[in-house]
mmCIF file of C-alpha atoms in Angstrom:
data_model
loop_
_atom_site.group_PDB
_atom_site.id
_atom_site.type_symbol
_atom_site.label_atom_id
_atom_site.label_comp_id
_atom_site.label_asym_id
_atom_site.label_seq_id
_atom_site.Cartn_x
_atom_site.Cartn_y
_atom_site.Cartn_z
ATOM 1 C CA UNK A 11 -9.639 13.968 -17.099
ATOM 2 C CA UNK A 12 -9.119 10.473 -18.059
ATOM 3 C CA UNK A 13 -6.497 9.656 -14.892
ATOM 4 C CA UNK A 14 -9.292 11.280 -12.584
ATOM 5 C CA UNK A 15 -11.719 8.656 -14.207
ATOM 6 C CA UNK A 16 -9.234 6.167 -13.996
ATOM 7 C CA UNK A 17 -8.546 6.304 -10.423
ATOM 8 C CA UNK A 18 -12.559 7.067 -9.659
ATOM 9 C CA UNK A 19 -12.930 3.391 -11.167
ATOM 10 C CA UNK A 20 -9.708 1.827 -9.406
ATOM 11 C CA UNK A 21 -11.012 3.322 -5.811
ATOM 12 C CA UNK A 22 -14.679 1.701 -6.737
ATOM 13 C CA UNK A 23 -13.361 -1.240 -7.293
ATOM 14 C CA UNK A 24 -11.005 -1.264 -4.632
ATOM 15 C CA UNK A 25 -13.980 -0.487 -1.996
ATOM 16 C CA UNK A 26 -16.262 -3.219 -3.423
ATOM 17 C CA UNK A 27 -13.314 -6.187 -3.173
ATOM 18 C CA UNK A 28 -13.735 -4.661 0.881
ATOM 19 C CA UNK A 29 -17.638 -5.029 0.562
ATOM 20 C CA UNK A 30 -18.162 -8.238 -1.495
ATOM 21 C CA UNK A 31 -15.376 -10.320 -1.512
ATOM 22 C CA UNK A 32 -15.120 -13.055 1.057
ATOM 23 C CA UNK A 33 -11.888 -14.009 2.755
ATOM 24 C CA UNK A 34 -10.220 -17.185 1.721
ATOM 25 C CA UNK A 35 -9.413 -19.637 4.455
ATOM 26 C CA UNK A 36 -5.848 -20.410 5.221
ATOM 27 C CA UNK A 37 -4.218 -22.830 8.231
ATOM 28 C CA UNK A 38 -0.518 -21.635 8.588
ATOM 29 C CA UNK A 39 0.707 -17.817 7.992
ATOM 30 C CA UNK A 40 4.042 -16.271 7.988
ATOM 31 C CA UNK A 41 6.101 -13.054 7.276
ATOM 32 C CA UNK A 42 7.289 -9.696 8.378
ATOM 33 C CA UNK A 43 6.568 -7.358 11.231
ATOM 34 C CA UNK A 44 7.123 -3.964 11.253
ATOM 35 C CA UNK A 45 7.074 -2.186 14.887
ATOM 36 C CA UNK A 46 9.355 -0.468 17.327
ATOM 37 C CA UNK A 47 10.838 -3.638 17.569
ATOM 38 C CA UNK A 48 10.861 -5.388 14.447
ATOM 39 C CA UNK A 49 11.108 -8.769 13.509
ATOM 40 C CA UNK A 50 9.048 -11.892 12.307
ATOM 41 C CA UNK A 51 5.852 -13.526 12.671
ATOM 42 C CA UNK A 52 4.349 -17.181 12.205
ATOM 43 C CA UNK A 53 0.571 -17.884 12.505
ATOM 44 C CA UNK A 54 -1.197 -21.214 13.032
ATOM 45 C CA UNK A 55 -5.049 -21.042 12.700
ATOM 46 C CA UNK A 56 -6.075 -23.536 15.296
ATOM 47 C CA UNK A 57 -10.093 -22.935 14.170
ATOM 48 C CA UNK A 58 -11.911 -20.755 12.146
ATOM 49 C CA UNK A 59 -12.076 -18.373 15.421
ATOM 50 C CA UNK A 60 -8.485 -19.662 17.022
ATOM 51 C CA UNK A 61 -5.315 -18.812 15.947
ATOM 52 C CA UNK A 62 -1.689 -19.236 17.847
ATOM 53 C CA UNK A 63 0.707 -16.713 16.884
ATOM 54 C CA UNK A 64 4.888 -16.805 17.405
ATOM 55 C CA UNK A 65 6.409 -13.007 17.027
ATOM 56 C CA UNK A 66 10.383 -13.053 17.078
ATOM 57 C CA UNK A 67 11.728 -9.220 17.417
ATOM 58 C CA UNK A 68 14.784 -8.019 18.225
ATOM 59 C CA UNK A 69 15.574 -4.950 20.433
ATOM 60 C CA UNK A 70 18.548 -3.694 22.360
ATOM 61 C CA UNK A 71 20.694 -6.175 21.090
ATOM 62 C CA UNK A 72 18.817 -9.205 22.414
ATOM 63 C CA UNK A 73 15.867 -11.181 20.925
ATOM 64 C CA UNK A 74 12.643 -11.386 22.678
ATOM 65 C CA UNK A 75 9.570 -14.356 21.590
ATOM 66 C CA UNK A 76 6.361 -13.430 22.192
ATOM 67 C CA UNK A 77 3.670 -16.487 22.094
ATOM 68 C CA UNK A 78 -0.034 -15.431 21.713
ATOM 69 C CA UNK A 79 -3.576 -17.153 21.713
ATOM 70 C CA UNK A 80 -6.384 -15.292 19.234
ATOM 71 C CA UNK A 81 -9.849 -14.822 18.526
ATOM 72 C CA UNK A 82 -10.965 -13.544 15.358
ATOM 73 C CA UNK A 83 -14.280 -12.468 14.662
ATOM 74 C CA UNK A 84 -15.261 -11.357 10.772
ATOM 75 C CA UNK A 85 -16.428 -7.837 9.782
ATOM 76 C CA UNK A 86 -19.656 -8.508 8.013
ATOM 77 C CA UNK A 87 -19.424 -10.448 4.908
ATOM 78 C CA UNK A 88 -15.802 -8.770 3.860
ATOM 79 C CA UNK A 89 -11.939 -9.837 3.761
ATOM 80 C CA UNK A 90 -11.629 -7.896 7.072
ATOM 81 C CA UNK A 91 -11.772 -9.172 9.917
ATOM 82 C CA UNK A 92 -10.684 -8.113 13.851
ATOM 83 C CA UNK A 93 -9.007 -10.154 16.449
ATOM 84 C CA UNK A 94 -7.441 -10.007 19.740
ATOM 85 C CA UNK A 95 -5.207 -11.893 22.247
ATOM 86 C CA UNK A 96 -2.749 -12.510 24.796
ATOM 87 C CA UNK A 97 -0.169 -14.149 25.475
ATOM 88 C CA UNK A 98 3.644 -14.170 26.935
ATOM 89 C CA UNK A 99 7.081 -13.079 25.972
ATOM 90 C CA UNK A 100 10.351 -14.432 27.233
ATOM 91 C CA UNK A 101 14.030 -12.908 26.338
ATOM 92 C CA UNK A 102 16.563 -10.909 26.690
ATOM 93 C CA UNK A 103 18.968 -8.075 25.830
ATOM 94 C CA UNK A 104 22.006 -6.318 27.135
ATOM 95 C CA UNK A 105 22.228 -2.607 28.175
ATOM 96 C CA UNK A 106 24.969 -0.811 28.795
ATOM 97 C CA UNK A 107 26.295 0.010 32.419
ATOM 98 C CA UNK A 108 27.861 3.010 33.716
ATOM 99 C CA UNK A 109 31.700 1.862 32.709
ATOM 100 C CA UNK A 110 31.809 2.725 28.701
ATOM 101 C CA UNK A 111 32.709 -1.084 27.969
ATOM 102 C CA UNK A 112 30.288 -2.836 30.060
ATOM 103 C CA UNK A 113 26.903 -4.285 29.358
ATOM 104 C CA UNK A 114 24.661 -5.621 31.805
ATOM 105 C CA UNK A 115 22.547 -8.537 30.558
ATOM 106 C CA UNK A 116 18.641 -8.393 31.297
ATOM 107 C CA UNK A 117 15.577 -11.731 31.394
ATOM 108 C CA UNK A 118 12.485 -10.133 29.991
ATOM 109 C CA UNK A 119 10.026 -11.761 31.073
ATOM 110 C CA UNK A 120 6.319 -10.530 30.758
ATOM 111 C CA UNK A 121 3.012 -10.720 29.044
ATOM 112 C CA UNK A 122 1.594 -8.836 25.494
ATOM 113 C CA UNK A 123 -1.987 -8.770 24.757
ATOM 114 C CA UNK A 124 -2.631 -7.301 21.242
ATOM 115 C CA UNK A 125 -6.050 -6.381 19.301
ATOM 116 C CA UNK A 126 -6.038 -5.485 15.393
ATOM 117 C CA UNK A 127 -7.811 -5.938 12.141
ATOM 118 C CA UNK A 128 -6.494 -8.503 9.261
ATOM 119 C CA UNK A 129 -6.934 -8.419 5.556
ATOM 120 C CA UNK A 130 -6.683 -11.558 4.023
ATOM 121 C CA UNK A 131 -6.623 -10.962 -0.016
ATOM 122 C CA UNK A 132 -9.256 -12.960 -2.066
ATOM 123 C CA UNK A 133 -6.812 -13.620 -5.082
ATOM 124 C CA UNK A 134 -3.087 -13.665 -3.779
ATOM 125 C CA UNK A 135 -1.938 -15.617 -0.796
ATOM 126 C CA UNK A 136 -1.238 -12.768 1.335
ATOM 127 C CA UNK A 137 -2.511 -10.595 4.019
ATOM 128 C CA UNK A 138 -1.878 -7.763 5.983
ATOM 129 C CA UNK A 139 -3.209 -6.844 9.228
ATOM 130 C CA UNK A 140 -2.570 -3.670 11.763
ATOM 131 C CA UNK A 141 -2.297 -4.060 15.304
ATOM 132 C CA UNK A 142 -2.268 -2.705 18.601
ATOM 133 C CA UNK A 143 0.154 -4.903 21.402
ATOM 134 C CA UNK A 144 1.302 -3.516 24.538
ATOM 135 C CA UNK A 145 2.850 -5.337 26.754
ATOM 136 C CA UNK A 146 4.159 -5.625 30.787
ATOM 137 C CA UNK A 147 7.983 -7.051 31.616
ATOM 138 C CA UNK A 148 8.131 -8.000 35.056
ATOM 139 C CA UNK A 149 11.830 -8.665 35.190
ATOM 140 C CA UNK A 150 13.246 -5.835 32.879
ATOM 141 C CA UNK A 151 13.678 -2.259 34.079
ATOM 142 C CA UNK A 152 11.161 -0.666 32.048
ATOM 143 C CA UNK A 153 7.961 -1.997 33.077
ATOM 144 C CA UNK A 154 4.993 -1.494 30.408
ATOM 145 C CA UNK A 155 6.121 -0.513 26.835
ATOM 146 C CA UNK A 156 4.741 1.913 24.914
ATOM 147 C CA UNK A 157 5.873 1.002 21.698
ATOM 148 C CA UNK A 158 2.233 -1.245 20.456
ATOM 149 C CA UNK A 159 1.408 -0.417 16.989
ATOM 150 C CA UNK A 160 2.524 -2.764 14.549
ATOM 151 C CA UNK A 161 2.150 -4.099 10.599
ATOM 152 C CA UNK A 162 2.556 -7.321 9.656
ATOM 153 C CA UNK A 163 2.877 -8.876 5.971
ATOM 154 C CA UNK A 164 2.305 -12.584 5.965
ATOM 155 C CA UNK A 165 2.417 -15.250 3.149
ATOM 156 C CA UNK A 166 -0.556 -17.599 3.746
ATOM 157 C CA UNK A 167 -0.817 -21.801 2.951
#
C-alpha cells in the first residue's frame, strides 16, 4: 500500500511540473539523437520563436548533415512546447555493387522538414524532445525516406 501511495504522489507531481512549471530559456543546445539513422544534434535559438538546428547522422557507411530553420510555439503555460521546420541535407554513403568487393559511392542531396514537441526541464539543463522528420533525396536512389521518428537528448547553455 505504501509504494501505490508513493507512486500516486510521484505521478501528481510529475503531471503538475507539466502544468505549472515554466520552461527556462536557453540560447545554444546540444546532444544525442536517436533515429534510424543516428547521430548528433546542435541547436542555436536564434529568438524566442527561431531556432537553427545542425543534425550529423550516419547511415550506410557515409555521413549525411542536415541544416534546419524552426518555429516553436509554447503549449499553454508548461515546459512543452511544439515546433516545426525545414531545411536541407547534403552527404553521402557508399553501397555496395553487384561484384562482392565493390562499392559504389552516392551525393545525397535533398531536403528534411521535421515537426515535434520539446521538453525543456525547469531544474536541470536538459531537454528532450520527440520528433517527426521525413525527408526527399534527389540524387540518391531511394527517393523519400521513411525512417522520421526521432529522440533527441540535449544539454542546454
Amino acid at each position: 500500500m505504501k509504494v501505490f501511495a508513493i507512486r500516486i504522489i510521484l505521478t501528481g507531481a510529475l503531471i503538475g511540473c507539466f502544468f505549472f512549471c515554466s520552461a527556462q530559456p536557453y540560447h545554444n543546445s546540444g546532444g544525442a539523437r536517436w533515429a534510424a539513422s543516428s547521430g548528433f544534434t546542435f541547436r542555436q535559438m536564434q529568438t524566442e520563436k527561431h531556432a537553427i538546428e545542425v543534425i550529423l547522422t550516419f547511415r550506410w557507411g557515409g555521413p549525411i548533415i542536415t541544416g534546419l530553420y524552426e518555429r516553436y510555439y509554447p503549449i499553454g503555460k508548461t515546459d512543452l512546447i511544439w515546433y516545426f521546420g525545414g531545411g536541407p541535407h547534403l552527404g553521402y554513403h557508399r553501397r555496395s555493387a553487384d561484384s562482392a568487393n565493390d562499392a559504389m559511392l552516392f551525393v545525397n542531396v535533398g531536403v528534411d522538414i521535421i515537426a515535434g514537441v520539446e521538453y525543456v526541464f525547469p531544474a536541470l539543463p536538459f531537454n528532450i524532445s520527440l520528433d517527426i522528420k521525413p525527408s526527399v533525396s534527389f540524387t540518391a536512389t531511394d527517393g523519400a525516406t521513411g525512417e522520421v521518428f526521432g529522440l533527441s537528448v540535449r544539454y542546454v547553455w
